[in-house]
């Protein structure tokens, strides 16, 4: 399958600003985000179904119970795989599986409509709960219960009996000695004797139930010896502990085998949970960005009403400025946009690409409405506006990007080209731009080119202009600039009309550059001479 969009092109569109707002809560949702499919031309039915699912899930995106379950789910995929291939799971792993299944049962009861959408259907695993909760306690704990094995139950009973016998023997032994010698023990059950108490020391040394376990500069410390009986009992206890561990291993092996046989159901549920989690994350992102469901159609069109480029919108908000949404209607083969350098042409290209890519990823789009057909690919050639150097090296990179796009222009691709050859010789730049416009003017792609060159578009091309400053009261604007000269660029940006105006016959690109230079206070001798040169200049044919 051919590449839909390069990572570098996604970066140019600043698509990460949108993707970074999609935050699934569970490990399964995070994995689903990594595997998000791109919907291409021919996938219209699947994409519409995905949007139908998103609409169906809108009641759950802030559901407290659903969020709690997704937040507490742990990744048990490795444990399920290990059980499937016959490995024995640990107590901790089985505890996590039990907790997962209990949460899943709660989740299954909450999410409605699973019969309509197979991709979110949760398979019943109540049988697993019965295996891991033989006492039907319903607690999210796990212990290797006596109920799993009669032999295990017998061993534990014997262990308890022997343990109690050892305690009783030692207790009585200690009691007899303490009474006999009128002594007390510390919290550790040890007897401290001052070295000066030689008589008492001799008595204790002769007592066969005691031995010196340690000493300090002033004290001797005595501990109690095991009797033959306690030695025998402790040996029996060690043997039972070993037998218990062996029996517990057999229980774990049996449970692991049973769980392994349910691996397909677990795998299906991993996918379903991931799907639900991702859909809810996409819905939360849509609410934050005020995005809407696009209408997906068969024909090759992109119609956007009040579209927004998220990165630019957020940047303007930090500077307390408003973003102007832009509407545009695109179809094959080509649309040419002209306008001043401050007119937002590049942002409009990014907005178009971001919205088209968002729809291709089955996301809601940052626009009041959008109607579009699916694409075979997206190609972006947008120069780095922050770069100091825009010479032939930059132009070479642009040519590579454009060449890749032209090679696929016979398909329904979206091709976005911003100010091609803007840093080269103007005559050559004009010739290259006009040639590319001519080449694309009969292709199947939906292409959009921004340019400051005049007369590059013929009658086969849809022509748009950025409204710019044409409707602005220049006297008012000049007065505002005189009052606040330090805010000159911000004032011009606030007064700039970024809307795109359809023009059936664009004779010239707008000349807002000289107007902006005048408003920003450039010497009038220079601007008047520039106007004179412009009026007398020969237009390149």
Short mmCIF file of C-alpha atoms in Angstrom, two decimals:
data_model
loop_
_atom_site.label_atom_id
_atom_site.label_comp_id
_atom_site.label_asym_id
_atom_site.label_seq_id
_atom_site.Cartn_x
_atom_site.Cartn_y
_atom_site.Cartn_z
CA UNK A 1 0.00 0.00 0.00
CA UNK A 2 1.34 3.44 -0.93
CA UNK A 3 2.30 5.94 1.76
CA UNK A 4 -0.62 8.20 2.70
CA UNK A 5 1.37 11.05 4.26
CA UNK A 6 4.98 11.54 5.31
CA UNK A 7 5.79 12.17 8.95
CA UNK A 8 7.49 15.42 7.91
CA UNK A 9 4.25 16.54 6.26
CA UNK A 10 2.27 15.77 9.42
CA UNK A 11 4.79 17.92 11.27
CA UNK A 12 4.35 20.76 8.78
CA UNK A 13 0.60 20.66 9.41
CA UNK A 14 1.34 20.66 13.18
CA UNK A 15 -0.96 17.68 13.50
CA UNK A 16 0.68 16.66 16.77
CA UNK A 17 -1.21 19.47 18.53
CA UNK A 18 -4.41 17.57 17.81
CA UNK A 19 -3.03 14.07 18.43
CA UNK A 20 -1.48 15.08 21.76
CA UNK A 21 -4.96 15.91 23.04
CA UNK A 22 -6.09 12.30 22.53
CA UNK A 23 -5.22 10.60 25.81
CA UNK A 24 -6.61 7.09 26.39
CA UNK A 25 -6.72 5.98 30.03
CA UNK A 26 -5.87 2.26 29.76
CA UNK A 27 -2.84 0.47 28.31
CA UNK A 28 -5.19 -1.07 25.75
CA UNK A 29 -6.42 2.34 24.61
CA UNK A 30 -2.87 3.64 24.37
CA UNK A 31 -1.95 0.68 22.17
CA UNK A 32 -5.05 1.30 20.03
CA UNK A 33 -3.95 4.90 19.53
CA UNK A 34 -0.59 3.70 18.18
CA UNK A 35 -2.45 1.53 15.66
CA UNK A 36 -5.01 4.12 14.53
CA UNK A 37 -5.84 3.34 10.90
CA UNK A 38 -6.01 5.89 8.10
CA UNK A 39 -9.21 5.74 6.04
CA UNK A 40 -8.59 6.12 2.32
CA UNK A 41 -10.74 6.50 -0.75
CA UNK A 42 -12.91 3.36 -0.83
CA UNK A 43 -13.17 3.13 2.97
CA UNK A 44 -16.21 5.43 3.20
CA UNK A 45 -18.54 2.84 4.76
CA UNK A 46 -16.02 1.85 7.41
CA UNK A 47 -15.36 5.49 8.30
CA UNK A 48 -19.07 6.33 8.57
CA UNK A 49 -19.47 3.34 10.87
CA UNK A 50 -16.60 4.62 13.01
CA UNK A 51 -18.29 8.00 13.32
CA UNK A 52 -21.59 6.26 14.15
CA UNK A 53 -19.78 4.44 16.95
CA UNK A 54 -18.37 7.73 18.24
CA UNK A 55 -21.86 9.23 18.32
CA UNK A 56 -23.15 6.14 20.11
CA UNK A 57 -20.44 6.47 22.76
CA UNK A 58 -21.02 10.17 23.47
CA UNK A 59 -23.00 9.33 26.62
CA UNK A 60 -19.95 7.63 28.14
CA UNK A 61 -16.99 9.94 27.50
CA UNK A 62 -17.31 11.45 31.01
CA UNK A 63 -19.09 8.50 32.64
CA UNK A 64 -17.55 8.13 36.09
CA UNK A 65 -17.90 4.35 36.22
CA UNK A 66 -16.36 3.87 32.78
CA UNK A 67 -13.47 6.21 33.58
CA UNK A 68 -12.83 4.39 36.88
CA UNK A 69 -12.67 1.01 35.15
CA UNK A 70 -10.39 2.23 32.35
CA UNK A 71 -8.07 3.94 34.83
CA UNK A 72 -7.65 0.81 36.96
CA UNK A 73 -7.15 -1.74 34.18
CA UNK A 74 -3.62 -3.15 34.09
CA UNK A 75 -1.81 -4.61 31.12
CA UNK A 76 -2.15 -8.41 31.41
CA UNK A 77 -1.40 -9.22 27.76
CA UNK A 78 1.97 -10.80 28.61
CA UNK A 79 0.41 -13.00 31.32
CA UNK A 80 -2.32 -14.21 28.98
CA UNK A 81 0.27 -15.00 26.31
CA UNK A 82 2.37 -16.93 28.84
CA UNK A 83 -0.64 -18.96 29.95
CA UNK A 84 -1.52 -19.68 26.32
CA UNK A 85 1.91 -21.21 25.61
CA UNK A 86 1.76 -23.34 28.75
CA UNK A 87 3.79 -21.35 31.24
CA UNK A 88 2.75 -21.23 34.90
CA UNK A 89 1.56 -17.86 36.14
CA UNK A 90 2.50 -16.37 39.50
CA UNK A 91 0.04 -15.52 42.25
CA UNK A 92 0.46 -11.83 41.43
CA UNK A 93 -0.31 -12.43 37.76
CA UNK A 94 -3.44 -14.40 38.59
CA UNK A 95 -4.49 -11.68 41.03
CA UNK A 96 -4.18 -9.11 38.22
CA UNK A 97 -6.18 -11.34 35.87
CA UNK A 98 -8.91 -11.73 38.48
CA UNK A 99 -9.02 -7.97 39.03
CA UNK A 100 -9.16 -7.43 35.25
CA UNK A 101 -12.09 -9.82 34.83
CA UNK A 102 -14.01 -8.28 37.73
CA UNK A 103 -13.55 -4.80 36.23
CA UNK A 104 -14.51 -6.18 32.84
CA UNK A 105 -17.79 -7.55 34.18
CA UNK A 106 -18.60 -4.13 35.59
CA UNK A 107 -17.63 -2.52 32.27
CA UNK A 108 -19.72 -4.99 30.29
CA UNK A 109 -22.84 -4.11 32.25
CA UNK A 110 -22.30 -0.37 31.79
CA UNK A 111 -21.65 -0.10 28.02
CA UNK A 112 -24.85 -0.49 26.00
CA UNK A 113 -25.27 -1.27 22.32
CA UNK A 114 -22.58 -3.93 22.14
CA UNK A 115 -24.81 -6.06 19.93
CA UNK A 116 -24.79 -3.29 17.31
CA UNK A 117 -21.03 -2.67 17.32
CA UNK A 118 -19.02 -5.89 17.34
CA UNK A 119 -15.78 -3.94 17.76
CA UNK A 120 -16.76 -2.92 21.32
CA UNK A 121 -18.39 -6.18 22.36
CA UNK A 122 -17.03 -7.53 25.66
CA UNK A 123 -16.86 -11.34 25.78
CA UNK A 124 -18.26 -13.00 28.89
CA UNK A 125 -15.51 -14.22 31.24
CA UNK A 126 -17.65 -15.02 34.30
CA UNK A 127 -16.32 -18.59 34.20
CA UNK A 128 -12.85 -17.23 34.91
CA UNK A 129 -14.21 -15.36 37.93
CA UNK A 130 -15.65 -18.64 39.23
CA UNK A 131 -12.23 -20.28 38.90
CA UNK A 132 -10.40 -17.48 40.68
CA UNK A 133 -13.05 -16.83 43.32
CA UNK A 134 -14.16 -20.29 44.52
CA UNK A 135 -15.64 -18.77 47.67
CA UNK A 136 -17.76 -16.35 45.61
CA UNK A 137 -16.55 -13.47 47.75
CA UNK A 138 -16.45 -10.92 44.91
CA UNK A 139 -13.27 -9.34 46.27
CA UNK A 140 -10.42 -8.10 44.09
CA UNK A 141 -7.91 -10.24 45.97
CA UNK A 142 -6.43 -13.63 45.18
CA UNK A 143 -5.18 -16.43 47.40
CA UNK A 144 -4.54 -20.08 46.65
CA UNK A 145 -7.62 -21.24 48.51
CA UNK A 146 -7.94 -24.58 50.31
CA UNK A 147 -10.91 -25.27 48.06
CA UNK A 148 -8.57 -25.79 45.11
CA UNK A 149 -7.12 -29.04 46.55
CA UNK A 150 -8.06 -31.48 49.31
CA UNK A 151 -4.39 -32.36 49.74
CA UNK A 152 -3.54 -28.64 50.08
CA UNK A 153 -6.24 -28.28 52.75
CA UNK A 154 -4.85 -31.29 54.67
CA UNK A 155 -1.28 -29.98 54.49
CA UNK A 156 -2.30 -26.57 55.81
CA UNK A 157 -4.25 -28.11 58.68
CA UNK A 158 -1.22 -30.23 59.66
CA UNK A 159 1.01 -27.17 59.35
CA UNK A 160 -1.20 -25.22 61.70
CA UNK A 161 -1.34 -28.08 64.18
CA UNK A 162 2.42 -28.58 64.22
CA UNK A 163 3.05 -24.85 64.40
CA UNK A 164 0.75 -24.58 67.40
CA UNK A 165 2.45 -27.57 69.07
CA UNK A 166 5.86 -25.97 68.66
CA UNK A 167 4.55 -22.72 70.17
CA UNK A 168 3.01 -24.56 73.10
CA UNK A 169 6.21 -26.55 73.83
CA UNK A 170 8.40 -23.44 73.70
CA UNK A 171 5.93 -21.47 75.79
CA UNK A 172 5.88 -24.12 78.52
CA UNK A 173 9.66 -24.54 78.35
CA UNK A 174 10.14 -20.80 78.78
CA UNK A 175 7.57 -20.62 81.58
CA UNK A 176 9.29 -23.39 83.59
CA UNK A 177 12.73 -21.75 83.36
CA UNK A 178 11.48 -18.28 84.25
CA UNK A 179 9.64 -19.56 87.30
CA UNK A 180 12.50 -21.79 88.36
CA UNK A 181 15.09 -18.97 88.32
CA UNK A 182 12.75 -16.02 88.91
CA UNK A 183 13.70 -14.37 85.61
CA UNK A 184 12.10 -12.33 82.83
CA UNK A 185 12.72 -12.22 79.08
CA UNK A 186 12.93 -9.28 76.71
CA UNK A 187 10.61 -8.87 73.71
CA UNK A 188 12.79 -11.26 71.72
CA UNK A 189 12.40 -14.01 74.33
CA UNK A 190 16.02 -13.65 75.53
CA UNK A 191 17.33 -13.62 79.11
CA UNK A 192 19.85 -10.93 80.13
CA UNK A 193 22.16 -11.67 83.11
CA UNK A 194 24.69 -9.20 84.50
CA UNK A 195 28.17 -10.69 84.49
CA UNK A 196 28.52 -9.82 88.14
CA UNK A 197 25.74 -12.31 89.02
CA UNK A 198 28.08 -15.29 89.00
CA UNK A 199 25.83 -17.60 91.03
CA UNK A 200 22.86 -17.13 88.71
CA UNK A 201 25.19 -17.39 85.74
CA UNK A 202 26.41 -20.80 86.97
CA UNK A 203 22.83 -22.05 87.36
CA UNK A 204 21.93 -21.02 83.83
CA UNK A 205 25.11 -22.50 82.39
CA UNK A 206 24.18 -25.85 83.94
CA UNK A 207 20.60 -25.73 82.53
CA UNK A 208 20.51 -27.89 79.39
CA UNK A 209 17.59 -25.95 77.92
CA UNK A 210 19.62 -22.72 77.66
CA UNK A 211 22.73 -21.51 75.84
CA UNK A 212 24.66 -18.26 75.61
CA UNK A 213 23.67 -16.74 72.29
CA UNK A 214 25.49 -13.41 72.69
CA UNK A 215 27.06 -11.04 75.17
CA UNK A 216 27.80 -7.39 75.84
CA UNK A 217 30.58 -5.87 77.96
CA UNK A 218 28.36 -6.14 81.03
CA UNK A 219 25.76 -8.83 80.21
CA UNK A 220 25.39 -12.39 79.06
CA UNK A 221 22.45 -13.17 76.80
CA UNK A 222 20.79 -16.60 77.03
CA UNK A 223 18.40 -18.17 74.53
CA UNK A 224 16.32 -21.33 74.67
CA UNK A 225 17.47 -24.53 72.99
CA UNK A 226 15.17 -26.66 70.92
CA UNK A 227 14.22 -29.95 72.47
CA UNK A 228 14.31 -33.14 70.50
CA UNK A 229 10.57 -32.85 70.21
CA UNK A 230 10.66 -29.34 68.79
CA UNK A 231 13.48 -30.31 66.41
CA UNK A 232 11.37 -33.17 65.09
CA UNK A 233 8.30 -30.98 64.79
CA UNK A 234 10.25 -28.26 62.95
CA UNK A 235 11.60 -30.85 60.52
CA UNK A 236 8.03 -32.03 59.95
CA UNK A 237 6.97 -28.42 59.43
CA UNK A 238 9.72 -27.82 56.84
CA UNK A 239 8.63 -30.91 54.95
CA UNK A 240 5.00 -29.73 54.96
CA UNK A 241 6.02 -26.27 53.75
CA UNK A 242 7.79 -27.88 50.80
CA UNK A 243 4.77 -30.09 50.09
CA UNK A 244 2.51 -27.02 50.32
CA UNK A 245 4.65 -25.13 47.79
CA UNK A 246 4.56 -28.13 45.44
CA UNK A 247 0.78 -28.42 45.76
CA UNK A 248 0.33 -24.68 45.27
CA UNK A 249 2.43 -24.91 42.11
CA UNK A 250 0.17 -27.68 40.82
CA UNK A 251 -2.87 -25.47 41.54
CA UNK A 252 -1.28 -22.52 39.74
CA UNK A 253 -0.40 -24.74 36.80
CA UNK A 254 -3.97 -26.00 36.57
CA UNK A 255 -5.43 -22.46 36.78
CA UNK A 256 -2.89 -21.16 34.24
CA UNK A 257 -3.92 -23.88 31.80
CA UNK A 258 -7.59 -22.98 32.17
CA UNK A 259 -6.87 -19.29 31.66
CA UNK A 260 -4.74 -20.09 28.61
CA UNK A 261 -7.70 -21.82 26.97
CA UNK A 262 -9.62 -18.52 27.22
CA UNK A 263 -6.87 -16.52 25.56
CA UNK A 264 -8.91 -15.75 22.44
CA UNK A 265 -11.65 -14.21 24.55
CA UNK A 266 -9.10 -12.19 26.46
CA UNK A 267 -7.52 -11.01 23.20
CA UNK A 268 -10.92 -9.97 21.85
CA UNK A 269 -11.62 -8.05 25.04
CA UNK A 270 -8.24 -6.30 24.90
CA UNK A 271 -9.22 -5.02 21.43
CA UNK A 272 -12.73 -4.04 22.52
CA UNK A 273 -11.51 -2.16 25.59
CA UNK A 274 -8.84 -0.43 23.52
CA UNK A 275 -11.47 0.58 20.99
CA UNK A 276 -13.84 1.99 23.60
CA UNK A 277 -11.02 3.81 25.38
CA UNK A 278 -9.70 5.35 22.15
CA UNK A 279 -13.17 6.43 20.99
CA UNK A 280 -13.82 8.11 24.34
CA UNK A 281 -10.41 9.82 24.19
CA UNK A 282 -11.25 11.11 20.69
CA UNK A 283 -14.58 12.43 21.96
CA UNK A 284 -12.89 14.24 24.86
CA UNK A 285 -10.48 15.82 22.39
CA UNK A 286 -13.41 16.88 20.19
CA UNK A 287 -15.13 18.58 23.12
CA UNK A 288 -11.96 20.46 24.07
CA UNK A 289 -11.30 21.66 20.50
CA UNK A 290 -15.00 22.20 19.64
CA UNK A 291 -14.65 19.80 16.74
CA UNK A 292 -17.56 18.37 14.75
CA UNK A 293 -18.33 15.23 12.81
CA UNK A 294 -17.53 15.63 9.11
CA UNK A 295 -19.90 14.43 6.41
CA UNK A 296 -18.16 11.79 4.30
CA UNK A 297 -19.19 11.63 0.63
CA UNK A 298 -18.10 9.71 -2.45
CA UNK A 299 -17.10 12.66 -4.65
CA UNK A 300 -13.77 14.42 -4.59
CA UNK A 301 -14.58 17.57 -2.65
CA UNK A 302 -13.53 19.31 0.56
CA UNK A 303 -15.99 21.90 1.87
CA UNK A 304 -15.06 23.55 5.15
CA UNK A 305 -17.21 26.03 7.06
CA UNK A 306 -15.34 28.11 9.65
CA UNK A 307 -12.28 25.90 9.76
CA UNK A 308 -9.59 26.47 12.39
CA UNK A 309 -5.91 25.56 12.61
CA UNK A 310 -5.46 24.50 16.22
CA UNK A 311 -1.82 25.46 16.76
CA UNK A 312 -2.38 28.97 15.39
CA UNK A 313 -5.61 29.38 17.35
CA UNK A 314 -3.91 28.38 20.61
CA UNK A 315 -0.94 30.65 19.90
CA UNK A 316 -3.21 33.64 19.29
CA UNK A 317 -5.14 32.94 22.50
CA UNK A 318 -1.93 33.15 24.53
CA UNK A 319 -1.46 36.65 23.07
CA UNK A 320 -5.13 37.54 23.75
CA UNK A 321 -5.91 37.69 20.03
CA UNK A 322 -8.83 36.16 18.17
CA UNK A 323 -8.52 33.56 15.45
CA UNK A 324 -10.57 34.18 12.31
CA UNK A 325 -12.15 30.91 11.09
CA UNK A 326 -12.00 30.48 7.32
CA UNK A 327 -14.43 28.78 4.96
CA UNK A 328 -13.34 27.21 1.70
CA UNK A 329 -14.75 24.87 -0.94
CA UNK A 330 -12.26 22.74 -2.85
CA UNK A 331 -12.67 20.33 -5.72
CA UNK A 332 -10.54 18.90 -8.47
CA UNK A 333 -8.27 19.87 -10.01
CA UNK A 334 -6.78 23.05 -8.56
CA UNK A 335 -7.37 26.12 -6.40
CA UNK A 336 -4.99 29.06 -6.43
CA UNK A 337 -4.87 31.44 -3.42
CA UNK A 338 -3.25 34.86 -3.62
CA UNK A 339 -2.86 37.41 -0.87
CA UNK A 340 -0.44 39.50 1.20
CA UNK A 341 2.37 37.89 3.16
CA UNK A 342 0.53 38.63 6.41
CA UNK A 343 -2.75 37.33 5.00
CA UNK A 344 -2.73 33.87 6.53
CA UNK A 345 -2.30 31.89 3.30
CA UNK A 346 0.08 29.41 4.92
CA UNK A 347 -2.16 28.98 7.95
CA UNK A 348 -5.10 28.32 5.61
CA UNK A 349 -3.10 25.59 3.85
CA UNK A 350 -2.26 24.03 7.21
CA UNK A 351 -5.90 24.28 8.27
CA UNK A 352 -7.05 22.47 5.12
CA UNK A 353 -4.43 19.74 5.58
CA UNK A 354 -5.09 19.34 9.29
CA UNK A 355 -8.84 18.96 8.79
CA UNK A 356 -8.44 16.52 5.88
CA UNK A 357 -5.94 14.43 7.87
CA UNK A 358 -8.14 14.49 10.98
CA UNK A 359 -11.05 13.09 8.98
CA UNK A 360 -8.75 10.45 7.49
CA UNK A 361 -7.90 9.35 11.04
CA UNK A 362 -11.62 9.20 11.94
CA UNK A 363 -11.40 12.25 14.20
CA UNK A 364 -13.90 15.05 14.49
CA UNK A 365 -12.59 18.16 12.74
CA UNK A 366 -12.02 21.72 14.05
CA UNK A 367 -14.71 23.41 11.96
CA UNK A 368 -18.37 24.34 12.20
CA UNK A 369 -18.99 21.77 9.47
CA UNK A 370 -17.04 19.82 6.88
CA UNK A 371 -18.06 17.78 3.87
CA UNK A 372 -15.37 15.78 2.11
CA UNK A 373 -14.49 12.74 0.09
CA UNK A 374 -11.75 10.42 1.23
CA UNK A 375 -8.29 10.71 -0.27
CA UNK A 376 -5.52 8.47 -1.60
CA UNK A 377 -2.85 10.59 0.06
CA UNK A 378 -1.84 14.01 1.33
CA UNK A 379 1.22 15.90 0.10
CA UNK A 380 2.50 19.06 1.74
CA UNK A 381 5.15 21.54 0.59
CA UNK A 382 5.29 24.34 3.12
CA UNK A 383 8.58 26.12 3.69
CA UNK A 384 9.98 26.89 7.14
CA UNK A 385 8.91 30.48 7.66
CA UNK A 386 11.23 30.82 10.64
CA UNK A 387 14.29 29.86 8.58
CA UNK A 388 16.85 32.59 7.97
CA UNK A 389 18.00 30.88 4.79
CA UNK A 390 15.54 30.37 1.96
CA UNK A 391 17.94 29.82 -0.87
CA UNK A 392 18.42 26.98 -3.32
CA UNK A 393 18.86 24.37 -0.56
CA UNK A 394 15.33 25.09 0.66
CA UNK A 395 14.09 25.21 -2.90
CA UNK A 396 15.63 21.80 -3.56
CA UNK A 397 13.69 20.32 -0.66
CA UNK A 398 10.51 21.95 -1.99
CA UNK A 399 11.11 20.48 -5.43
CA UNK A 400 11.49 17.01 -3.94
CA UNK A 401 8.20 17.32 -2.08
CA UNK A 402 6.38 18.71 -5.11
CA UNK A 403 7.83 16.03 -7.38
CA UNK A 404 6.49 13.31 -5.06
CA UNK A 405 3.09 14.99 -5.17
CA UNK A 406 3.03 15.38 -8.96
CA UNK A 407 3.84 11.69 -9.36
CA UNK A 408 0.55 10.87 -7.60
CA UNK A 409 -1.56 13.72 -9.03
CA UNK A 410 -3.49 11.23 -11.18
CA UNK A 411 -4.96 9.90 -7.92
CA UNK A 412 -7.41 11.65 -5.61
CA UNK A 413 -4.72 13.16 -3.42
CA UNK A 414 -4.70 16.45 -1.55
CA UNK A 415 -1.71 18.50 -2.68
CA UNK A 416 -0.83 21.65 -0.72
CA UNK A 417 1.94 23.89 -2.09
CA UNK A 418 2.88 27.12 -0.35
CA UNK A 419 4.73 29.89 -2.22
CA UNK A 420 6.82 27.55 -4.37
CA UNK A 421 10.14 29.05 -5.46
CA UNK A 422 9.54 32.06 -3.24
CA UNK A 423 13.25 32.34 -2.45
CA UNK A 424 14.55 31.99 -6.01
CA UNK A 425 14.96 34.38 -8.93
CA UNK A 426 11.47 35.92 -9.44
CA UNK A 427 11.40 35.25 -13.19
CA UNK A 428 12.34 31.60 -12.74
CA UNK A 429 10.02 31.29 -9.77
CA UNK A 430 7.11 32.65 -11.80
CA UNK A 431 7.85 30.28 -14.68
CA UNK A 432 8.06 27.21 -12.43
CA UNK A 433 4.88 28.13 -10.53
CA UNK A 434 2.89 28.77 -13.71
CA UNK A 435 4.14 25.47 -15.21
CA UNK A 436 3.07 23.49 -12.14
CA UNK A 437 -0.33 25.21 -12.14
CA UNK A 438 -0.76 24.24 -15.80
CA UNK A 439 0.34 20.64 -15.10
CA UNK A 440 -2.11 20.20 -12.21
CA UNK A 441 -5.03 21.92 -13.93
CA UNK A 442 -6.30 18.70 -15.56
CA UNK A 443 -5.38 16.13 -12.89
CA UNK A 444 -7.60 14.14 -10.50
CA UNK A 445 -5.97 15.54 -7.37
CA UNK A 446 -7.40 18.29 -5.17
CA UNK A 447 -4.56 20.77 -5.26
CA UNK A 448 -4.17 24.11 -3.50
CA UNK A 449 -1.35 26.50 -4.34
CA UNK A 450 -0.62 29.81 -2.66
CA UNK A 451 1.42 32.37 -4.57
CA UNK A 452 2.29 36.05 -4.74
CA UNK A 453 2.89 35.86 -8.52
CA UNK A 454 0.41 37.48 -10.93
CA UNK A 455 -1.35 35.67 -13.77
CA UNK A 456 -0.35 32.09 -12.95
CA UNK A 457 -3.92 30.73 -13.03
CA UNK A 458 -6.03 30.15 -16.15
CA UNK A 459 -9.77 29.58 -16.47
CA UNK A 460 -9.54 25.93 -15.39
CA UNK A 461 -8.34 26.95 -11.97
CA UNK A 462 -10.48 28.08 -9.04
CA UNK A 463 -9.11 31.43 -7.90
CA UNK A 464 -9.33 32.84 -4.37
CA UNK A 465 -7.89 35.90 -2.71
CA UNK A 466 -7.28 36.76 0.91
CA UNK A 467 -9.46 39.82 1.52
CA UNK A 468 -6.59 41.53 3.35
CA UNK A 469 -6.94 45.28 3.96
CA UNK A 470 -9.14 46.15 0.99
CA UNK A 471 -12.25 46.97 3.06
CA UNK A 472 -10.42 48.66 5.93
CA UNK A 473 -10.84 52.35 6.80
CA UNK A 474 -7.18 53.31 6.28
CA UNK A 475 -7.56 56.70 7.98
CA UNK A 476 -8.85 55.02 11.15
CA UNK A 477 -6.09 52.43 10.94
CA UNK A 478 -3.39 55.09 10.50
CA UNK A 479 -4.70 56.97 13.55
CA UNK A 480 -4.69 53.78 15.59
CA UNK A 481 -1.08 53.11 14.56
CA UNK A 482 -0.08 56.66 15.53
CA UNK A 483 -1.65 56.19 18.96
CA UNK A 484 0.01 52.79 19.57
CA UNK A 485 3.11 52.58 17.35
CA UNK A 486 4.68 49.87 19.52
CA UNK A 487 1.74 47.56 18.68
CA UNK A 488 1.93 48.11 14.93
CA UNK A 489 2.10 44.50 13.76
CA UNK A 490 -0.60 43.37 16.18
CA UNK A 491 -2.91 46.20 15.06
CA UNK A 492 -2.48 45.32 11.39
CA UNK A 493 -3.06 41.64 12.16
CA UNK A 494 -6.24 42.52 14.04
CA UNK A 495 -7.54 44.52 11.08
CA UNK A 496 -6.51 42.01 8.43
CA UNK A 497 -9.47 40.16 6.92
CA UNK A 498 -8.33 36.55 6.49
CA UNK A 499 -11.47 35.40 4.67
CA UNK A 500 -11.03 33.94 1.18
CA UNK A 501 -12.88 35.73 -1.58
CA UNK A 502 -13.76 33.87 -4.82
CA UNK A 503 -12.60 35.82 -7.85
CA UNK A 504 -13.57 34.73 -11.33
CA UNK A 505 -10.85 36.71 -13.01
CA UNK A 506 -7.86 37.56 -10.84
CA UNK A 507 -5.71 39.88 -12.90
CA UNK A 508 -3.15 40.63 -10.23
CA UNK A 509 -2.06 39.47 -6.85
CA UNK A 510 -2.99 42.02 -4.13
CA UNK A 511 -0.42 44.75 -3.43
CA UNK A 512 -0.89 44.96 0.33
CA UNK A 513 2.87 44.87 0.94
CA UNK A 514 3.34 48.55 -0.02
CA UNK A 515 0.23 49.48 1.92
CA UNK A 516 1.53 47.71 5.03
CA UNK A 517 4.94 49.36 4.59
CA UNK A 518 3.24 52.78 4.52
CA UNK A 519 1.16 52.00 7.58
CA UNK A 520 4.22 50.82 9.47
CA UNK A 521 5.91 54.19 8.87
CA UNK A 522 8.30 53.52 6.01
CA UNK A 523 9.66 56.71 4.43
CA UNK A 524 7.07 58.03 1.92
CA UNK A 525 9.77 58.80 -0.64
CA UNK A 526 10.52 55.09 -0.78
CA UNK A 527 6.89 53.91 -0.90
CA UNK A 528 5.91 56.45 -3.57
CA UNK A 529 8.85 55.40 -5.72
CA UNK A 530 7.83 51.75 -5.24
CA UNK A 531 4.30 52.60 -6.45
CA UNK A 532 5.73 54.37 -9.48
CA UNK A 533 7.88 51.38 -10.34
CA UNK A 534 4.90 49.07 -9.89
CA UNK A 535 2.68 51.12 -12.18
CA UNK A 536 5.30 51.22 -14.87
CA UNK A 537 6.54 47.66 -14.59
CA UNK A 538 6.02 45.15 -17.33
CA UNK A 539 3.99 42.09 -16.25
CA UNK A 540 5.68 38.75 -16.95
CA UNK A 541 3.69 36.77 -19.46
#
